[in-house]
JSON list of C-alpha atoms in Angstrom, two decimals:
[
{"chain": "W", "resi": 1, "resn": "GLY", "atom": "CA", "xyz": [28.38, -21.97, 15.94]},
{"chain": "W", "resi": 2, "resn": "ARG", "atom": "CA", "xyz": [27.65, -18.33, 15.50]},
{"chain": "W", "resi": 3, "resn": "MET", "atom": "CA", "xyz": [24.21, -16.79, 15.43]},
{"chain": "W", "resi": 4, "resn": "SER", "atom": "CA", "xyz": [23.07, -14.19, 12.95]},
{"chain": "W", "resi": 5, "resn": "ILE", "atom": "CA", "xyz": [20.80, -11.19, 12.56]},
{"chain": "W", "resi": 6, "resn": "LEU", "atom": "CA", "xyz": [18.47, -10.86, 9.58]},
{"chain": "W", "resi": 7, "resn": "ALA", "atom": "CA", "xyz": [17.65, -7.18, 9.05]},
{"chain": "W", "resi": 8, "resn": "ILE", "atom": "CA", "xyz": [15.15, -5.85, 6.54]},
{"chain": "W", "resi": 9, "resn": "ASP", "atom": "CA", "xyz": [14.56, -2.43, 5.00]},
{"chain": "W", "resi": 10, "resn": "PRO", "atom": "CA", "xyz": [11.03, -2.84, 3.62]},
{"chain": "W", "resi": 11, "resn": "GLY", "atom": "CA", "xyz": [9.75, -1.10, 0.53]},
{"chain": "W", "resi": 12, "resn": "ASN", "atom": "CA", "xyz": [6.50, -1.00, -1.39]},
{"chain": "W", "resi": 13, "resn": "ILE", "atom": "CA", "xyz": [7.85, -3.05, -4.36]},
{"chain": "W", "resi": 14, "resn": "GLU", "atom": "CA", "xyz": [11.31, -4.27, -3.40]},
{"chain": "W", "resi": 15, "resn": "SER", "atom": "CA", "xyz": [12.99, -4.67, -0.04]},
{"chain": "W", "resi": 16, "resn": "ALA", "atom": "CA", "xyz": [16.62, -4.85, 1.01]},
{"chain": "W", "resi": 17, "resn": "PHE", "atom": "CA", "xyz": [18.08, -7.23, 3.57]},
{"chain": "W", "resi": 18, "resn": "VAL", "atom": "CA", "xyz": [21.32, -8.18, 5.25]},
{"chain": "W", "resi": 19, "resn": "VAL", "atom": "CA", "xyz": [22.30, -11.23, 7.24]},
{"chain": "W", "resi": 20, "resn": "VAL", "atom": "CA", "xyz": [25.19, -10.46, 9.61]},
{"chain": "W", "resi": 21, "resn": "THR", "atom": "CA", "xyz": [26.81, -12.36, 12.43]},
{"chain": "W", "resi": 22, "resn": "ASP", "atom": "CA", "xyz": [25.35, -11.27, 15.75]},
{"chain": "W", "resi": 23, "resn": "ASP", "atom": "CA", "xyz": [28.70, -9.71, 16.74]},
{"chain": "W", "resi": 24, "resn": "LEU", "atom": "CA", "xyz": [28.63, -7.79, 13.42]},
{"chain": "W", "resi": 25, "resn": "SER", "atom": "CA", "xyz": [32.03, -9.25, 12.51]},
{"chain": "W", "resi": 26, "resn": "SER", "atom": "CA", "xyz": [30.93, -10.27, 9.04]},
{"chain": "W", "resi": 27, "resn": "VAL", "atom": "CA", "xyz": [28.25, -9.90, 6.42]},
{"chain": "W", "resi": 28, "resn": "ILE", "atom": "CA", "xyz": [26.92, -13.35, 5.51]},
{"chain": "W", "resi": 29, "resn": "ASP", "atom": "CA", "xyz": [24.39, -12.40, 2.86]},
{"chain": "W", "resi": 30, "resn": "LYS", "atom": "CA", "xyz": [22.77, -9.26, 1.46]},
{"chain": "W", "resi": 31, "resn": "GLY", "atom": "CA", "xyz": [20.57, -8.17, -1.36]},
{"chain": "W", "resi": 32, "resn": "LYS", "atom": "CA", "xyz": [17.55, -6.36, -2.67]},
{"chain": "W", "resi": 33, "resn": "LEU", "atom": "CA", "xyz": [14.66, -8.42, -3.94]},
{"chain": "W", "resi": 34, "resn": "PRO", "atom": "CA", "xyz": [11.12, -8.01, -5.19]},
{"chain": "W", "resi": 35, "resn": "ASN", "atom": "CA", "xyz": [8.94, -8.41, -2.10]},
{"chain": "W", "resi": 36, "resn": "ALA", "atom": "CA", "xyz": [7.50, -11.80, -3.09]},
{"chain": "W", "resi": 37, "resn": "ASP", "atom": "CA", "xyz": [11.05, -13.13, -3.51]},
{"chain": "W", "resi": 38, "resn": "LEU", "atom": "CA", "xyz": [12.16, -11.77, -0.13]},
{"chain": "W", "resi": 39, "resn": "GLU", "atom": "CA", "xyz": [9.10, -13.40, 1.46]},
{"chain": "W", "resi": 40, "resn": "ARG", "atom": "CA", "xyz": [10.30, -16.72, 0.02]},
{"chain": "W", "resi": 41, "resn": "TYR", "atom": "CA", "xyz": [13.86, -15.96, 1.11]},
{"chain": "W", "resi": 42, "resn": "ILE", "atom": "CA", "xyz": [12.70, -15.49, 4.70]},
{"chain": "W", "resi": 43, "resn": "GLU", "atom": "CA", "xyz": [10.54, -18.63, 4.60]},
{"chain": "W", "resi": 44, "resn": "CYS", "atom": "CA", "xyz": [13.38, -20.70, 3.16]},
{"chain": "W", "resi": 45, "resn": "ALA", "atom": "CA", "xyz": [16.23, -19.21, 5.21]},
{"chain": "W", "resi": 46, "resn": "PRO", "atom": "CA", "xyz": [16.60, -22.42, 7.25]},
{"chain": "W", "resi": 47, "resn": "ILE", "atom": "CA", "xyz": [17.47, -24.40, 4.11]},
{"chain": "W", "resi": 48, "resn": "ARG", "atom": "CA", "xyz": [20.09, -21.94, 2.86]},
{"chain": "W", "resi": 49, "resn": "PRO", "atom": "CA", "xyz": [23.72, -23.14, 3.08]},
{"chain": "W", "resi": 50, "resn": "TRP", "atom": "CA", "xyz": [24.85, -20.40, 5.48]},
{"chain": "W", "resi": 51, "resn": "TYR", "atom": "CA", "xyz": [22.03, -21.14, 7.90]},
{"chain": "W", "resi": 52, "resn": "ARG", "atom": "CA", "xyz": [23.69, -24.30, 9.26]},
{"chain": "W", "resi": 53, "resn": "ASN", "atom": "CA", "xyz": [26.71, -22.30, 10.46]},
{"chain": "W", "resi": 54, "resn": "ASP", "atom": "CA", "xyz": [24.97, -19.04, 11.26]},
{"chain": "W", "resi": 55, "resn": "PRO", "atom": "CA", "xyz": [21.30, -19.66, 12.08]},
{"chain": "W", "resi": 56, "resn": "VAL", "atom": "CA", "xyz": [19.12, -16.58, 12.37]},
{"chain": "W", "resi": 57, "resn": "LYS", "atom": "CA", "xyz": [18.57, -15.83, 16.04]},
{"chain": "W", "resi": 58, "resn": "HIS", "atom": "CA", "xyz": [17.42, -12.23, 15.61]},
{"chain": "W", "resi": 59, "resn": "ILE", "atom": "CA", "xyz": [15.20, -10.54, 13.05]},
{"chain": "W", "resi": 60, "resn": "ALA", "atom": "CA", "xyz": [14.85, -6.77, 12.86]},
{"chain": "W", "resi": 61, "resn": "MET", "atom": "CA", "xyz": [12.89, -4.66, 10.40]},
{"chain": "W", "resi": 62, "resn": "GLU", "atom": "CA", "xyz": [12.57, -0.96, 9.89]},
{"chain": "W", "resi": 63, "resn": "MET", "atom": "CA", "xyz": [9.12, 0.26, 10.81]},
{"chain": "W", "resi": 64, "resn": "VAL", "atom": "CA", "xyz": [7.36, 3.23, 9.26]},
{"chain": "W", "resi": 65, "resn": "ALA", "atom": "CA", "xyz": [6.64, 5.91, 11.84]},
{"chain": "W", "resi": 66, "resn": "CYS", "atom": "CA", "xyz": [4.14, 8.73, 11.74]},
{"chain": "W", "resi": 67, "resn": "TYR", "atom": "CA", "xyz": [5.60, 12.22, 11.83]},
{"chain": "W", "resi": 68, "resn": "GLY", "atom": "CA", "xyz": [2.29, 13.93, 11.11]},
{"chain": "W", "resi": 69, "resn": "MET", "atom": "CA", "xyz": [3.26, 14.68, 7.51]},
{"chain": "W", "resi": 70, "resn": "PRO", "atom": "CA", "xyz": [1.11, 13.74, 4.53]},
{"chain": "W", "resi": 71, "resn": "VAL", "atom": "CA", "xyz": [2.47, 10.58, 2.92]},
{"chain": "W", "resi": 72, "resn": "GLY", "atom": "CA", "xyz": [2.03, 9.00, -0.48]},
{"chain": "W", "resi": 73, "resn": "ALA", "atom": "CA", "xyz": [0.51, 5.70, -1.49]},
{"chain": "W", "resi": 74, "resn": "GLU", "atom": "CA", "xyz": [3.91, 3.95, -1.45]},
{"chain": "W", "resi": 75, "resn": "VAL", "atom": "CA", "xyz": [4.19, 4.47, 2.30]},
{"chain": "W", "resi": 76, "resn": "PHE", "atom": "CA", "xyz": [0.86, 2.71, 2.84]},
{"chain": "W", "resi": 77, "resn": "GLU", "atom": "CA", "xyz": [1.92, -0.08, 0.48]},
{"chain": "W", "resi": 78, "resn": "THR", "atom": "CA", "xyz": [5.14, -0.41, 2.49]},
{"chain": "W", "resi": 79, "resn": "CYS", "atom": "CA", "xyz": [3.03, -0.77, 5.66]},
{"chain": "W", "resi": 80, "resn": "VAL", "atom": "CA", "xyz": [1.03, -3.55, 4.02]},
{"chain": "W", "resi": 81, "resn": "GLN", "atom": "CA", "xyz": [4.29, -5.25, 3.05]},
{"chain": "W", "resi": 82, "resn": "ILE", "atom": "CA", "xyz": [5.64, -4.95, 6.60]},
{"chain": "W", "resi": 83, "resn": "GLY", "atom": "CA", "xyz": [2.53, -6.82, 7.74]},
{"chain": "W", "resi": 84, "resn": "ARG", "atom": "CA", "xyz": [3.17, -9.56, 5.19]},
{"chain": "W", "resi": 85, "resn": "PHE", "atom": "CA", "xyz": [6.78, -9.94, 6.34]},
{"chain": "W", "resi": 86, "resn": "GLU", "atom": "CA", "xyz": [5.73, -9.98, 9.99]},
{"chain": "W", "resi": 87, "resn": "TYR", "atom": "CA", "xyz": [3.19, -12.73, 9.27]},
{"chain": "W", "resi": 88, "resn": "ILE", "atom": "CA", "xyz": [6.00, -14.87, 7.81]},
{"chain": "W", "resi": 89, "resn": "ILE", "atom": "CA", "xyz": [8.43, -13.95, 10.61]},
{"chain": "W", "resi": 90, "resn": "GLU", "atom": "CA", "xyz": [5.81, -15.18, 13.10]},
{"chain": "W", "resi": 91, "resn": "GLU", "atom": "CA", "xyz": [6.84, -18.74, 12.13]},
{"chain": "W", "resi": 92, "resn": "TYR", "atom": "CA", "xyz": [10.29, -18.06, 13.59]},
{"chain": "W", "resi": 93, "resn": "ARG", "atom": "CA", "xyz": [9.21, -16.78, 16.93]},
{"chain": "W", "resi": 94, "resn": "LYS", "atom": "CA", "xyz": [10.11, -20.13, 18.53]},
{"chain": "W", "resi": 95, "resn": "TYR", "atom": "CA", "xyz": [13.76, -19.68, 17.50]},
{"chain": "W", "resi": 96, "resn": "ALA", "atom": "CA", "xyz": [14.35, -16.00, 16.90]},
{"chain": "W", "resi": 97, "resn": "THR", "atom": "CA", "xyz": [13.55, -12.68, 18.52]},
{"chain": "W", "resi": 98, "resn": "TYR", "atom": "CA", "xyz": [11.84, -10.07, 16.36]},
{"chain": "W", "resi": 99, "resn": "GLN", "atom": "CA", "xyz": [12.10, -6.35, 16.76]},
{"chain": "W", "resi": 100, "resn": "ARG", "atom": "CA", "xyz": [10.76, -3.35, 14.87]},
{"chain": "W", "resi": 101, "resn": "ILE", "atom": "CA", "xyz": [13.36, -0.61, 14.48]},
{"chain": "W", "resi": 102, "resn": "TYR", "atom": "CA", "xyz": [12.36, 2.98, 13.85]},
{"chain": "W", "resi": 103, "resn": "ARG", "atom": "CA", "xyz": [14.37, 5.36, 11.68]},
{"chain": "W", "resi": 104, "resn": "MET", "atom": "CA", "xyz": [14.81, 7.74, 14.61]},
{"chain": "W", "resi": 105, "resn": "GLU", "atom": "CA", "xyz": [16.41, 4.94, 16.64]},
{"chain": "W", "resi": 106, "resn": "GLU", "atom": "CA", "xyz": [18.88, 4.31, 13.81]},
{"chain": "W", "resi": 107, "resn": "LYS", "atom": "CA", "xyz": [19.87, 7.97, 13.67]},
{"chain": "W", "resi": 108, "resn": "THR", "atom": "CA", "xyz": [20.43, 8.16, 17.41]},
{"chain": "W", "resi": 109, "resn": "ALA", "atom": "CA", "xyz": [22.14, 4.77, 17.73]},
{"chain": "W", "resi": 110, "resn": "ILE", "atom": "CA", "xyz": [24.51, 5.22, 14.80]},
{"chain": "W", "resi": 111, "resn": "CYS", "atom": "CA", "xyz": [25.05, 8.98, 14.57]},
{"chain": "W", "resi": 112, "resn": "HIS", "atom": "CA", "xyz": [23.94, 10.13, 18.05]},
{"chain": "W", "resi": 113, "resn": "ASN", "atom": "CA", "xyz": [22.00, 12.82, 16.22]},
{"chain": "W", "resi": 114, "resn": "CYS", "atom": "CA", "xyz": [18.29, 12.70, 15.39]},
{"chain": "W", "resi": 115, "resn": "ARG", "atom": "CA", "xyz": [18.83, 14.98, 12.39]},
{"chain": "W", "resi": 116, "resn": "ALA", "atom": "CA", "xyz": [21.27, 12.62, 10.65]},
{"chain": "W", "resi": 117, "resn": "ARG", "atom": "CA", "xyz": [20.71, 11.84, 6.98]},
{"chain": "W", "resi": 118, "resn": "ASP", "atom": "CA", "xyz": [21.38, 8.67, 4.96]},
{"chain": "W", "resi": 119, "resn": "SER", "atom": "CA", "xyz": [24.81, 9.98, 3.98]},
{"chain": "W", "resi": 120, "resn": "ASN", "atom": "CA", "xyz": [25.72, 10.58, 7.65]},
{"chain": "W", "resi": 121, "resn": "ILE", "atom": "CA", "xyz": [24.62, 7.06, 8.56]},
{"chain": "W", "resi": 122, "resn": "ARG", "atom": "CA", "xyz": [26.61, 5.56, 5.70]},
{"chain": "W", "resi": 123, "resn": "GLN", "atom": "CA", "xyz": [29.72, 7.49, 6.73]},
{"chain": "W", "resi": 124, "resn": "ALA", "atom": "CA", "xyz": [29.33, 6.52, 10.39]},
{"chain": "W", "resi": 125, "resn": "LEU", "atom": "CA", "xyz": [29.06, 2.85, 9.36]},
{"chain": "W", "resi": 126, "resn": "ILE", "atom": "CA", "xyz": [32.19, 3.12, 7.20]},
{"chain": "W", "resi": 127, "resn": "ASP", "atom": "CA", "xyz": [34.03, 4.84, 10.07]},
{"chain": "W", "resi": 128, "resn": "ARG", "atom": "CA", "xyz": [33.08, 1.95, 12.32]},
{"chain": "W", "resi": 129, "resn": "PHE", "atom": "CA", "xyz": [33.49, -1.08, 10.06]},
{"chain": "W", "resi": 130, "resn": "GLY", "atom": "CA", "xyz": [35.97, 0.04, 7.43]},
{"chain": "W", "resi": 131, "resn": "ALA", "atom": "CA", "xyz": [36.01, 0.99, 3.77]},
{"chain": "W", "resi": 132, "resn": "VAL", "atom": "CA", "xyz": [33.86, -0.43, 1.01]},
{"chain": "W", "resi": 133, "resn": "GLY", "atom": "CA", "xyz": [36.96, -1.53, -0.87]},
{"chain": "W", "resi": 134, "resn": "THR", "atom": "CA", "xyz": [37.39, -2.63, -4.46]},
{"chain": "W", "resi": 135, "resn": "LYS", "atom": "CA", "xyz": [36.81, -5.80, -6.46]},
{"chain": "W", "resi": 136, "resn": "LYS", "atom": "CA", "xyz": [40.47, -6.74, -5.98]},
{"chain": "W", "resi": 137, "resn": "ASN", "atom": "CA", "xyz": [40.45, -5.78, -2.33]},
{"chain": "W", "resi": 138, "resn": "PRO", "atom": "CA", "xyz": [36.87, -5.95, -1.04]},
{"chain": "W", "resi": 139, "resn": "GLY", "atom": "CA", "xyz": [36.11, -4.34, 2.31]},
{"chain": "W", "resi": 140, "resn": "TYR", "atom": "CA", "xyz": [33.35, -5.04, 4.79]},
{"chain": "W", "resi": 141, "resn": "PHE", "atom": "CA", "xyz": [30.76, -3.18, 2.69]},
{"chain": "W", "resi": 142, "resn": "TYR", "atom": "CA", "xyz": [31.85, -4.28, -0.79]},
{"chain": "W", "resi": 143, "resn": "GLY", "atom": "CA", "xyz": [28.81, -4.58, -3.06]},
{"chain": "W", "resi": 144, "resn": "PHE", "atom": "CA", "xyz": [26.47, -2.54, -0.86]},
{"chain": "W", "resi": 145, "resn": "LYS", "atom": "CA", "xyz": [23.88, -0.40, -2.62]},
{"chain": "W", "resi": 146, "resn": "LYS", "atom": "CA", "xyz": [21.63, 2.32, -1.25]},
{"chain": "W", "resi": 147, "resn": "ASP", "atom": "CA", "xyz": [18.87, 0.23, 0.33]},
{"chain": "W", "resi": 148, "resn": "ILE", "atom": "CA", "xyz": [21.28, -2.41, 1.58]},
{"chain": "W", "resi": 149, "resn": "TRP", "atom": "CA", "xyz": [22.97, 0.33, 3.63]},
{"chain": "W", "resi": 150, "resn": "ALA", "atom": "CA", "xyz": [19.55, 1.01, 5.13]},
{"chain": "W", "resi": 151, "resn": "ALA", "atom": "CA", "xyz": [19.14, -2.66, 6.06]},
{"chain": "W", "resi": 152, "resn": "MET", "atom": "CA", "xyz": [22.62, -2.60, 7.61]},
{"chain": "W", "resi": 153, "resn": "ALA", "atom": "CA", "xyz": [21.62, 0.42, 9.69]},
{"chain": "W", "resi": 154, "resn": "VAL", "atom": "CA", "xyz": [18.71, -1.66, 11.02]},
{"chain": "W", "resi": 155, "resn": "ALA", "atom": "CA", "xyz": [21.07, -4.53, 11.92]},
{"chain": "W", "resi": 156, "resn": "VAL", "atom": "CA", "xyz": [23.58, -2.28, 13.67]},
{"chain": "W", "resi": 157, "resn": "THR", "atom": "CA", "xyz": [20.86, -0.44, 15.60]},
{"chain": "W", "resi": 158, "resn": "TYR", "atom": "CA", "xyz": [19.37, -3.74, 16.70]},
{"chain": "W", "resi": 159, "resn": "HIS", "atom": "CA", "xyz": [22.78, -5.00, 17.77]},
{"chain": "W", "resi": 160, "resn": "ASP", "atom": "CA", "xyz": [23.66, -1.86, 19.69]},
{"chain": "W", "resi": 161, "resn": "LYS", "atom": "CA", "xyz": [20.29, -1.51, 21.43]},
{"chain": "W", "resi": 162, "resn": "TYR", "atom": "CA", "xyz": [19.44, -5.12, 22.15]},
{"chain": "W", "resi": 163, "resn": "LEU", "atom": "CA", "xyz": [22.58, -7.24, 22.04]},
{"chain": "W", "resi": 164, "resn": "THR", "atom": "CA", "xyz": [25.11, -5.11, 23.88]},
{"chain": "W", "resi": 165, "resn": "ASP", "atom": "CA", "xyz": [25.10, -3.29, 27.16]},
{"chain": "W", "resi": 166, "resn": "ARG", "atom": "CA", "xyz": [26.37, -0.09, 25.61]},
{"chain": "W", "resi": 167, "resn": "GLU", "atom": "CA", "xyz": [25.07, 3.04, 27.24]}
]
């Protein structure tokens, strides 16, 4: 069977996630959930229907980095949440690798430009994987919302840096 990547874009109240095949050929699951619900989702991933066919072999999460700028309370709350997720992910370490991914890595991996913005990343992903599509004709990214794009950027960066030998 195939293996999958679970990628998380953490937030202070809600977090987004994607589960994609480790060759990035398809999106298995995606969403944005209140943090407590995503904690349960991670804990219970092995009993979800897709897990039998595409067990999670890799987990990646965006990590907050310090750029020396003053930050608000939500950034600190996000850091606390990252710690909570990592505590739960620890249970998987027997089966899955875990990697923190920094925003700067995403920009360089996906756009080859450290000044890229969210819109540039989104466009680069569409250029690579195809259009979003419509309800009648859904594309690779059909149903993606803002934070889910961010989780996808984490998955793609993880794939490109750690699962391929791309230069």
